[in-house]
Short mmCIF file of C-alpha atoms in Angstrom, two decimals:
data_model
loop_
_atom_site.label_atom_id
_atom_site.label_comp_id
_atom_site.label_asym_id
_atom_site.label_seq_id
_atom_site.Cartn_x
_atom_site.Cartn_y
_atom_site.Cartn_z
CA MET A 1147 -6.36 -21.39 -12.09
CA LYS A 1148 -9.33 -19.03 -12.32
CA PHE A 1149 -9.83 -15.93 -10.17
CA ASN A 1150 -12.31 -13.05 -10.08
CA ILE A 1151 -10.66 -9.68 -9.47
CA ALA A 1152 -12.64 -6.53 -8.75
CA VAL A 1153 -10.94 -3.45 -10.21
CA LEU A 1154 -11.73 -0.08 -8.63
CA PRO A 1155 -9.70 2.56 -10.54
CA GLY A 1156 -11.17 5.50 -8.59
CA ASP A 1157 -10.10 9.10 -9.13
CA GLY A 1158 -7.20 11.15 -10.46
CA ILE A 1159 -4.32 8.97 -11.62
CA GLY A 1160 -6.07 5.86 -10.30
CA PRO A 1161 -7.37 4.69 -13.70
CA GLU A 1162 -3.98 5.23 -15.38
CA ILE A 1163 -1.91 3.24 -12.89
CA THR A 1164 -4.54 0.53 -12.46
CA GLN A 1165 -4.58 -0.01 -16.21
CA GLN A 1166 -0.88 -0.88 -16.07
CA SER A 1167 -1.41 -3.32 -13.22
CA VAL A 1168 -4.18 -5.07 -15.11
CA LYS A 1169 -1.85 -5.22 -18.13
CA VAL A 1170 0.80 -6.88 -15.96
CA LEU A 1171 -1.68 -9.33 -14.46
CA ARG A 1172 -2.89 -10.30 -17.94
CA ALA A 1173 0.73 -11.03 -18.89
CA VAL A 1174 1.07 -13.16 -15.76
CA ALA A 1175 -2.11 -15.05 -16.64
CA ASP A 1176 -0.82 -15.76 -20.15
CA ARG A 1177 2.60 -16.88 -18.96
CA PHE A 1178 1.41 -19.14 -16.15
CA ASP A 1179 -1.82 -20.35 -17.76
CA HIS A 1180 -4.27 -18.72 -15.35
CA GLU A 1181 -7.58 -17.01 -16.00
CA PHE A 1182 -8.13 -13.66 -14.32
CA ILE A 1183 -11.63 -12.23 -14.76
CA PHE A 1184 -11.55 -8.47 -14.23
CA GLU A 1185 -14.68 -6.45 -13.47
CA GLU A 1186 -14.56 -2.69 -12.89
CA ALA A 1187 -16.71 -0.54 -10.62
CA GLU A 1188 -16.81 3.09 -9.44
CA VAL A 1189 -15.64 4.37 -6.08
CA GLY A 1190 -14.74 7.78 -4.65
CA ALA A 1191 -15.40 11.13 -6.34
CA ILE A 1192 -16.32 9.57 -9.68
CA ALA A 1193 -18.95 7.47 -7.91
CA ILE A 1194 -20.34 10.56 -6.17
CA ASP A 1195 -20.58 12.37 -9.50
CA LEU A 1196 -22.30 9.45 -11.23
CA MET A 1197 -24.36 7.92 -8.43
CA GLY A 1198 -24.31 10.31 -5.49
CA ASP A 1199 -22.52 7.76 -3.30
CA PRO A 1200 -18.75 7.26 -2.80
CA LEU A 1201 -19.34 3.51 -2.40
CA PRO A 1202 -22.39 2.35 -4.40
CA ASP A 1203 -24.03 -0.91 -3.33
CA THR A 1204 -23.11 -2.48 -6.67
CA THR A 1205 -19.43 -1.76 -6.04
CA LEU A 1206 -19.55 -3.23 -2.55
CA GLU A 1207 -21.31 -6.38 -3.73
CA LEU A 1208 -18.75 -6.85 -6.50
CA CYS A 1209 -15.93 -6.63 -3.98
CA LYS A 1210 -17.58 -9.11 -1.63
CA LYS A 1211 -17.97 -11.77 -4.31
CA SER A 1212 -14.47 -11.34 -5.78
CA ASP A 1213 -11.32 -13.23 -4.83
CA ALA A 1214 -9.42 -9.94 -4.45
CA VAL A 1215 -9.80 -6.22 -5.03
CA LEU A 1216 -7.34 -4.10 -7.01
CA PHE A 1217 -7.75 -0.47 -5.96
CA GLY A 1218 -6.44 2.70 -7.62
CA ALA A 1219 -6.81 5.96 -5.71
CA ILE A 1220 -9.53 8.30 -4.49
CA GLY A 1221 -9.79 12.02 -3.87
CA ASP A 1222 -10.70 15.22 -5.66
CA PRO A 1223 -9.73 18.85 -4.87
CA LYS A 1224 -13.34 20.02 -5.06
CA TYR A 1225 -14.01 17.97 -1.92
CA ASP A 1226 -10.62 18.55 -0.27
CA ASN A 1227 -11.12 22.31 -0.46
CA ASP A 1228 -14.69 22.27 0.83
CA PRO A 1229 -14.80 21.64 4.59
CA SER A 1230 -18.60 21.83 4.51
CA ALA A 1231 -18.99 18.88 2.11
CA LYS A 1232 -21.19 16.21 3.71
CA ILE A 1233 -20.23 13.48 1.26
CA ARG A 1234 -16.54 12.89 0.55
CA PRO A 1235 -14.64 10.39 -1.63
CA GLU A 1236 -12.63 9.08 1.34
CA GLN A 1237 -15.85 7.95 3.02
CA GLY A 1238 -16.13 5.33 0.30
CA LEU A 1239 -12.77 3.79 1.15
CA LEU A 1240 -13.39 3.88 4.89
CA LYS A 1241 -16.76 2.20 4.43
CA LEU A 1242 -15.24 -0.37 2.08
CA ARG A 1243 -12.61 -1.29 4.66
CA LYS A 1244 -15.28 -1.65 7.33
CA GLU A 1245 -17.74 -3.63 5.21
CA LEU A 1246 -15.06 -6.03 3.97
CA GLY A 1247 -13.58 -6.40 7.45
CA LEU A 1248 -10.13 -5.26 6.31
CA PHE A 1249 -8.62 -4.85 9.75
CA ALA A 1250 -4.91 -4.86 8.82
CA ASN A 1251 -2.93 -2.79 6.36
CA ILE A 1252 0.47 -4.21 5.40
CA ARG A 1253 3.07 -1.92 3.82
CA PRO A 1254 6.52 -3.22 2.85
CA VAL A 1255 9.25 -0.56 2.69
CA ARG A 1256 12.74 -1.08 1.33
CA ALA A 1257 15.60 0.93 -0.09
CA TYR A 1258 16.32 0.10 -3.72
CA GLU A 1259 20.10 0.15 -4.15
CA SER A 1260 19.93 1.90 -7.53
CA LEU A 1261 17.63 4.61 -6.11
CA ILE A 1262 19.35 5.42 -2.84
CA HIS A 1263 20.65 8.65 -4.36
CA LYS A 1264 17.06 9.73 -5.00
CA SER A 1265 16.18 9.75 -1.33
CA PRO A 1266 16.59 13.01 0.63
CA LEU A 1267 18.05 10.93 3.47
CA LYS A 1268 21.74 10.14 3.89
CA PRO A 1269 22.69 7.04 1.87
CA GLU A 1270 24.56 5.48 4.78
CA ASN A 1271 21.40 5.74 6.91
CA ILE A 1272 19.04 3.99 4.51
CA GLU A 1273 21.19 1.49 2.62
CA GLY A 1274 19.83 -1.95 3.46
CA ALA A 1275 16.63 -0.65 5.06
CA ASP A 1276 13.90 -3.28 4.80
CA MET A 1277 10.76 -3.26 6.94
CA VAL A 1278 7.05 -4.08 6.96
CA ILE A 1279 4.52 -1.81 8.65
CA PHE A 1280 1.36 -3.36 10.08
CA ARG A 1281 -1.33 -0.74 10.62
CA GLU A 1282 -4.66 -1.47 12.30
CA LEU A 1283 -7.25 -0.29 9.79
CA THR A 1284 -10.83 -0.34 11.05
CA GLY A 1285 -10.63 1.11 14.54
CA GLY A 1286 -9.27 4.13 16.33
CA ILE A 1287 -9.98 7.79 15.75
CA TYR A 1288 -10.84 7.43 12.05
CA PHE A 1289 -13.86 5.28 12.91
CA GLY A 1290 -14.81 6.75 16.28
CA GLU A 1291 -17.84 8.88 17.04
CA LYS A 1292 -17.53 12.39 15.61
CA SER A 1293 -19.34 15.54 16.61
CA THR A 1294 -19.36 19.28 15.99
CA SER A 1295 -21.07 21.75 18.28
CA GLU A 1296 -24.11 23.61 17.03
CA ASP A 1297 -22.20 26.88 16.88
CA GLY A 1298 -19.37 25.21 14.94
CA ARG A 1299 -16.74 26.37 17.43
CA SER A 1300 -15.73 22.98 18.82
CA ALA A 1301 -15.44 19.42 17.50
CA SER A 1302 -14.40 15.99 18.72
CA ASP A 1303 -13.27 12.62 17.37
CA LEU A 1304 -13.40 9.61 19.67
CA CYS A 1305 -10.54 7.09 19.62
CA THR A 1306 -11.57 3.64 20.84
CA TYR A 1307 -9.87 0.24 20.71
CA SER A 1308 -10.68 -3.19 22.11
CA VAL A 1309 -8.31 -6.00 23.03
CA GLU A 1310 -9.79 -8.11 20.24
CA GLU A 1311 -9.08 -5.44 17.61
CA ILE A 1312 -5.49 -5.17 18.78
CA GLU A 1313 -4.86 -8.90 19.04
CA ARG A 1314 -5.97 -9.82 15.53
CA VAL A 1315 -3.59 -7.42 13.79
CA ALA A 1316 -0.83 -8.11 16.31
CA HIS A 1317 -0.96 -11.84 15.52
CA LEU A 1318 -0.33 -11.04 11.85
CA ALA A 1319 2.60 -8.80 12.75
CA PHE A 1320 4.17 -11.40 15.06
CA ASN A 1321 3.79 -14.10 12.41
CA ALA A 1322 5.50 -11.85 9.87
CA ALA A 1323 8.34 -11.13 12.30
CA GLN A 1324 8.89 -14.86 12.76
CA GLU A 1325 9.43 -15.17 9.00
CA ARG A 1326 11.77 -12.16 8.88
CA ARG A 1327 14.40 -10.95 11.36
CA LYS A 1328 12.32 -11.73 14.45
CA LYS A 1329 11.95 -8.19 15.74
CA LEU A 1330 8.72 -6.27 16.32
CA THR A 1331 8.44 -2.60 17.25
CA LEU A 1332 5.19 -1.29 18.70
CA VAL A 1333 4.63 2.40 17.96
CA ASP A 1334 2.26 4.13 20.39
CA LYS A 1335 1.83 7.14 22.67
CA ALA A 1336 1.44 5.23 25.92
CA ASN A 1337 2.75 8.12 28.02
CA VAL A 1338 -0.38 10.12 27.15
CA LEU A 1339 -3.17 8.01 25.61
CA GLU A 1340 -5.25 5.33 27.33
CA THR A 1341 -5.75 3.53 24.02
CA SER A 1342 -1.97 3.34 23.60
CA ARG A 1343 -1.61 1.91 27.09
CA LEU A 1344 -4.10 -0.79 26.13
CA TRP A 1345 -2.09 -1.48 22.97
CA ARG A 1346 1.12 -1.83 24.96
CA LYS A 1347 -0.43 -4.07 27.59
CA THR A 1348 -2.08 -6.31 25.00
CA VAL A 1349 0.99 -6.65 22.76
CA THR A 1350 3.25 -7.33 25.75
CA GLU A 1351 0.97 -10.14 26.88
CA LEU A 1352 0.59 -11.53 23.37
CA GLY A 1353 4.34 -11.50 22.86
CA LYS A 1354 4.69 -14.31 25.39
CA ALA A 1355 3.24 -16.64 22.75
CA TYR A 1356 6.06 -15.64 20.38
CA PRO A 1357 9.23 -16.14 22.46
CA ASP A 1358 11.44 -16.07 19.37
CA VAL A 1359 10.38 -12.50 18.53
CA SER A 1360 11.96 -9.61 20.41
CA VAL A 1361 9.60 -6.71 21.11
CA ASP A 1362 10.52 -3.09 21.67
CA TYR A 1363 8.42 0.04 22.06
CA LEU A 1364 8.67 3.56 20.66
CA PHE A 1365 6.50 6.60 21.22
CA VAL A 1366 5.19 7.80 17.87
CA ASP A 1367 7.12 11.08 17.95
CA ASN A 1368 10.39 9.25 18.54
CA ALA A 1369 9.48 6.66 15.92
CA ALA A 1370 8.96 9.43 13.37
CA MET A 1371 12.44 10.73 14.15
CA GLN A 1372 14.04 7.27 14.08
CA MET A 1373 12.46 6.60 10.68
CA ILE A 1374 14.66 9.39 9.35
CA LEU A 1375 17.78 8.88 11.46
CA ASN A 1376 18.06 5.08 11.44
CA PRO A 1377 15.36 3.21 9.50
CA LYS A 1378 17.58 0.11 9.28
CA GLN A 1379 16.76 -0.67 12.92
CA PHE A 1380 13.19 -1.61 11.98
CA ASP A 1381 12.01 -5.06 10.93
CA VAL A 1382 8.26 -5.24 11.64
CA ILE A 1383 6.41 -2.17 12.91
CA LEU A 1384 2.99 -2.55 14.52
CA THR A 1385 0.78 0.42 15.27
CA GLU A 1386 -2.73 1.85 15.42
CA ASN A 1387 -4.68 3.42 12.58
CA MET A 1388 -3.71 7.09 12.58
CA PHE A 1389 -0.09 6.56 13.65
CA GLY A 1390 0.29 3.95 10.91
CA ASP A 1391 -1.15 6.29 8.32
CA ILE A 1392 1.46 8.92 9.15
CA ILE A 1393 4.49 6.68 9.77
CA SER A 1394 4.04 4.64 6.59
CA ASP A 1395 3.76 7.75 4.42
CA GLU A 1396 6.89 9.15 6.05
CA ALA A 1397 8.69 5.90 5.26
CA SER A 1398 8.13 6.50 1.55
CA VAL A 1399 11.16 8.83 1.46
CA ILE A 1400 13.39 5.82 2.10
CA GLY A 1401 12.68 4.44 -1.36
CA GLY A 1402 13.05 7.81 -3.03
CA SER A 1403 9.45 8.05 -4.24
CA ILE A 1404 6.01 7.49 -2.77
CA GLY A 1405 5.26 5.92 -6.15
CA LEU A 1406 7.14 2.79 -5.07
CA LEU A 1407 5.15 1.79 -1.99
CA GLU A 1408 2.53 -0.92 -2.28
CA SER A 1409 0.07 -2.13 0.34
CA ALA A 1410 -2.38 -4.88 1.19
CA SER A 1411 -5.46 -4.47 3.36
CA VAL A 1412 -6.61 -7.84 4.64
CA GLY A 1413 -9.35 -9.39 6.73
CA THR A 1414 -10.49 -12.90 7.47
CA GLU A 1415 -12.40 -13.26 4.18
CA ASN A 1416 -11.49 -10.34 1.91
CA ALA A 1417 -8.39 -8.50 0.73
CA LEU A 1418 -7.73 -5.24 -1.12
CA PHE A 1419 -4.49 -4.12 -2.75
CA GLU A 1420 -3.55 -0.50 -3.46
CA PRO A 1421 -0.60 1.88 -3.77
CA ILE A 1422 -0.22 4.15 -0.77
CA HIS A 1423 -0.09 7.38 -2.78
CA GLY A 1424 -3.16 9.50 -3.36
CA SER A 1425 -5.06 10.46 -6.49
CA TYR A 1426 -2.49 13.15 -7.51
CA PRO A 1427 -5.08 15.13 -9.51
CA GLN A 1428 -2.47 17.56 -10.86
CA ALA A 1429 -0.96 14.71 -12.90
CA THR A 1430 -4.19 13.22 -14.21
CA GLY A 1431 -4.04 12.43 -17.90
CA GLN A 1432 -0.44 13.59 -18.33
CA GLY A 1433 1.16 10.16 -18.44
CA ILE A 1434 3.63 10.99 -15.67
CA ALA A 1435 2.15 8.94 -12.80
CA ASN A 1436 4.41 6.20 -11.46
CA PRO A 1437 2.61 2.83 -11.84
CA LEU A 1438 5.17 0.77 -9.91
CA ALA A 1439 3.44 0.98 -6.52
CA SER A 1440 0.22 -0.24 -8.11
CA VAL A 1441 2.05 -3.04 -9.92
CA LEU A 1442 3.80 -4.07 -6.70
CA SER A 1443 0.38 -4.08 -5.03
CA ALA A 1444 -0.72 -6.47 -7.77
CA ALA A 1445 2.24 -8.68 -6.80
CA MET A 1446 0.92 -8.73 -3.23
CA LEU A 1447 -2.47 -9.68 -4.68
CA LEU A 1448 -0.82 -12.66 -6.38
CA ASP A 1449 0.79 -13.64 -3.07
CA HIS A 1450 -2.65 -13.54 -1.47
CA LEU A 1451 -3.99 -15.90 -4.13
CA GLY A 1452 -1.18 -18.34 -3.40
CA LEU A 1453 0.66 -17.57 -6.65
CA LYS A 1454 4.12 -17.04 -5.16
CA GLU A 1455 6.21 -17.65 -8.28
CA GLU A 1456 3.98 -15.32 -10.26
CA ALA A 1457 4.35 -12.60 -7.61
CA GLU A 1458 8.13 -12.90 -7.65
CA THR A 1459 8.12 -12.66 -11.44
CA VAL A 1460 6.31 -9.31 -11.19
CA ARG A 1461 8.74 -8.06 -8.55
CA MET A 1462 11.73 -9.06 -10.66
CA ALA A 1463 10.26 -7.13 -13.60
CA VAL A 1464 9.87 -4.05 -11.38
CA ASP A 1465 13.43 -4.44 -10.08
CA LEU A 1466 14.67 -4.59 -13.67
CA SER A 1467 12.74 -1.47 -14.65
CA ILE A 1468 14.32 0.40 -11.75
CA LYS A 1469 17.79 -0.97 -12.48
CA LEU A 1470 17.56 0.06 -16.15
CA ASN A 1471 15.90 3.38 -15.24
CA VAL A 1472 12.75 2.58 -17.20
CA CYS A 1473 10.82 4.86 -14.87
CA THR A 1474 8.53 7.86 -14.76
CA ILE A 1475 9.69 11.41 -14.14
CA ASP A 1476 9.61 11.20 -10.33
CA ILE A 1477 12.54 8.77 -10.55
CA ASN A 1478 14.07 9.45 -13.95
CA LYS A 1479 13.98 13.19 -14.56
CA ASP A 1480 16.37 13.32 -17.51
CA ASN A 1481 15.09 10.53 -19.77
CA HIS A 1482 11.77 9.54 -18.30
CA TYR A 1483 9.16 7.15 -19.61
CA SER A 1484 5.39 7.58 -19.63
CA THR A 1485 3.08 5.66 -17.34
CA GLU A 1486 1.96 3.48 -20.24
CA ARG A 1487 5.51 2.84 -21.49
CA VAL A 1488 6.59 1.63 -18.07
CA GLY A 1489 3.61 -0.73 -18.09
CA ASP A 1490 4.52 -1.92 -21.58
CA PHE A 1491 8.07 -2.65 -20.45
CA LEU A 1492 6.89 -4.68 -17.46
CA GLU A 1493 4.48 -6.59 -19.68
CA SER A 1494 7.32 -7.40 -22.11
CA VAL A 1495 9.62 -8.64 -19.37
CA ILE A 1496 6.94 -10.88 -17.86
CA SER A 1497 5.99 -12.23 -21.28
CA ASP A 1498 9.62 -13.09 -21.99
CA THR A 1499 9.32 -16.76 -21.10
CA GLU A 1500 12.86 -17.46 -22.29
CA GLY A 1501 14.23 -15.29 -19.49
CA HIS A 1502 16.37 -13.13 -21.76
CA ILE A 1503 17.95 -9.93 -20.48
CA VAL A 1504 16.80 -6.59 -21.78
CA ASN A 1505 19.53 -4.94 -23.84
CA ASN A 1506 19.86 -1.55 -22.19
CA GLU A 1507 21.84 -0.08 -25.10
CA ASN A 1508 18.87 -0.64 -27.42
CA LEU A 1509 16.29 0.53 -24.92
CA SER A 1510 14.42 3.72 -25.84
CA LEU A 1511 10.92 5.11 -25.61
CA GLY A 1512 9.80 3.35 -28.75
CA GLN A 1513 12.11 0.37 -28.71
CA MET A 1514 12.50 -2.49 -26.25
CA THR A 1515 14.88 -5.10 -27.63
CA ILE A 1516 14.97 -8.45 -25.87
CA ILE A 1517 18.17 -10.39 -26.55
#
């Protein structure tokens, strides 16, 4: 099968990790006799520097005509540290989500058995944790009207939601719950916010169409606490834009590294796949960035294209790299591998059509023996 994939490496470590994902996807194409046509474009700070726009028209058009978008990361300290900057890298991603109609962000979170000791949380609290977070992505306070007074002494951000915006992401979450453990948790702040009360009313009504799914409700502050105390209670979490941004990043501690969390941003016609971590500018060019979240995002991309076996092959390769500790320094501090070496290992495993097991005793930085 033939697919067109837009590749947006972005800023910081984005190009390094995206390169490994493309490497993995090329191995998948070779193994399963597909043709992936990759085309790169600029976004974020690099696009501002080159074109004066965090999302150039050429980049947007490429994304619209592609079957899927593989995204790296955006952000640069020179913009983060300048509150007066009128143009920011993040504006490119927000505009891209809006223009492509990517109304739902989907973030799987699970505890890897071999990495439980890496998490700052108690092992007995996180062992077996496995959830998916559905975050509404194109509404709420991030996209509401913004204003600053003329004297610069006050500012406001408007949070607005409609029933239609809530329903379309809620349907996806309910459908996912039906395929999992049939439990959905709505995270809101309905004791204070009118928008949250609308969320709760809408989801409660919609839940009647999914009688096999049990629905419970948590205020966001309690949900943040429960994510630490008892994450195993969660199956599918549904929430609004800002709450989802915060809760899903917090959930990264369950896996032991934010470098393990992938995500998909989907709409009715387009889809974008990216790791949840940022551009990590301090690590740029050092070969220490963890590519696994990007590679797992590529697996979600394959799922989106209907290539289920291919996606599972990528996930099994990632599981093997974690099991054998073929990982970057955030996971393997004593005998770590570079970003590129981890990508090479994943490529080798996927290309191993005979299904042999990697011989861990002969595994070293310069040697990967397949037996």
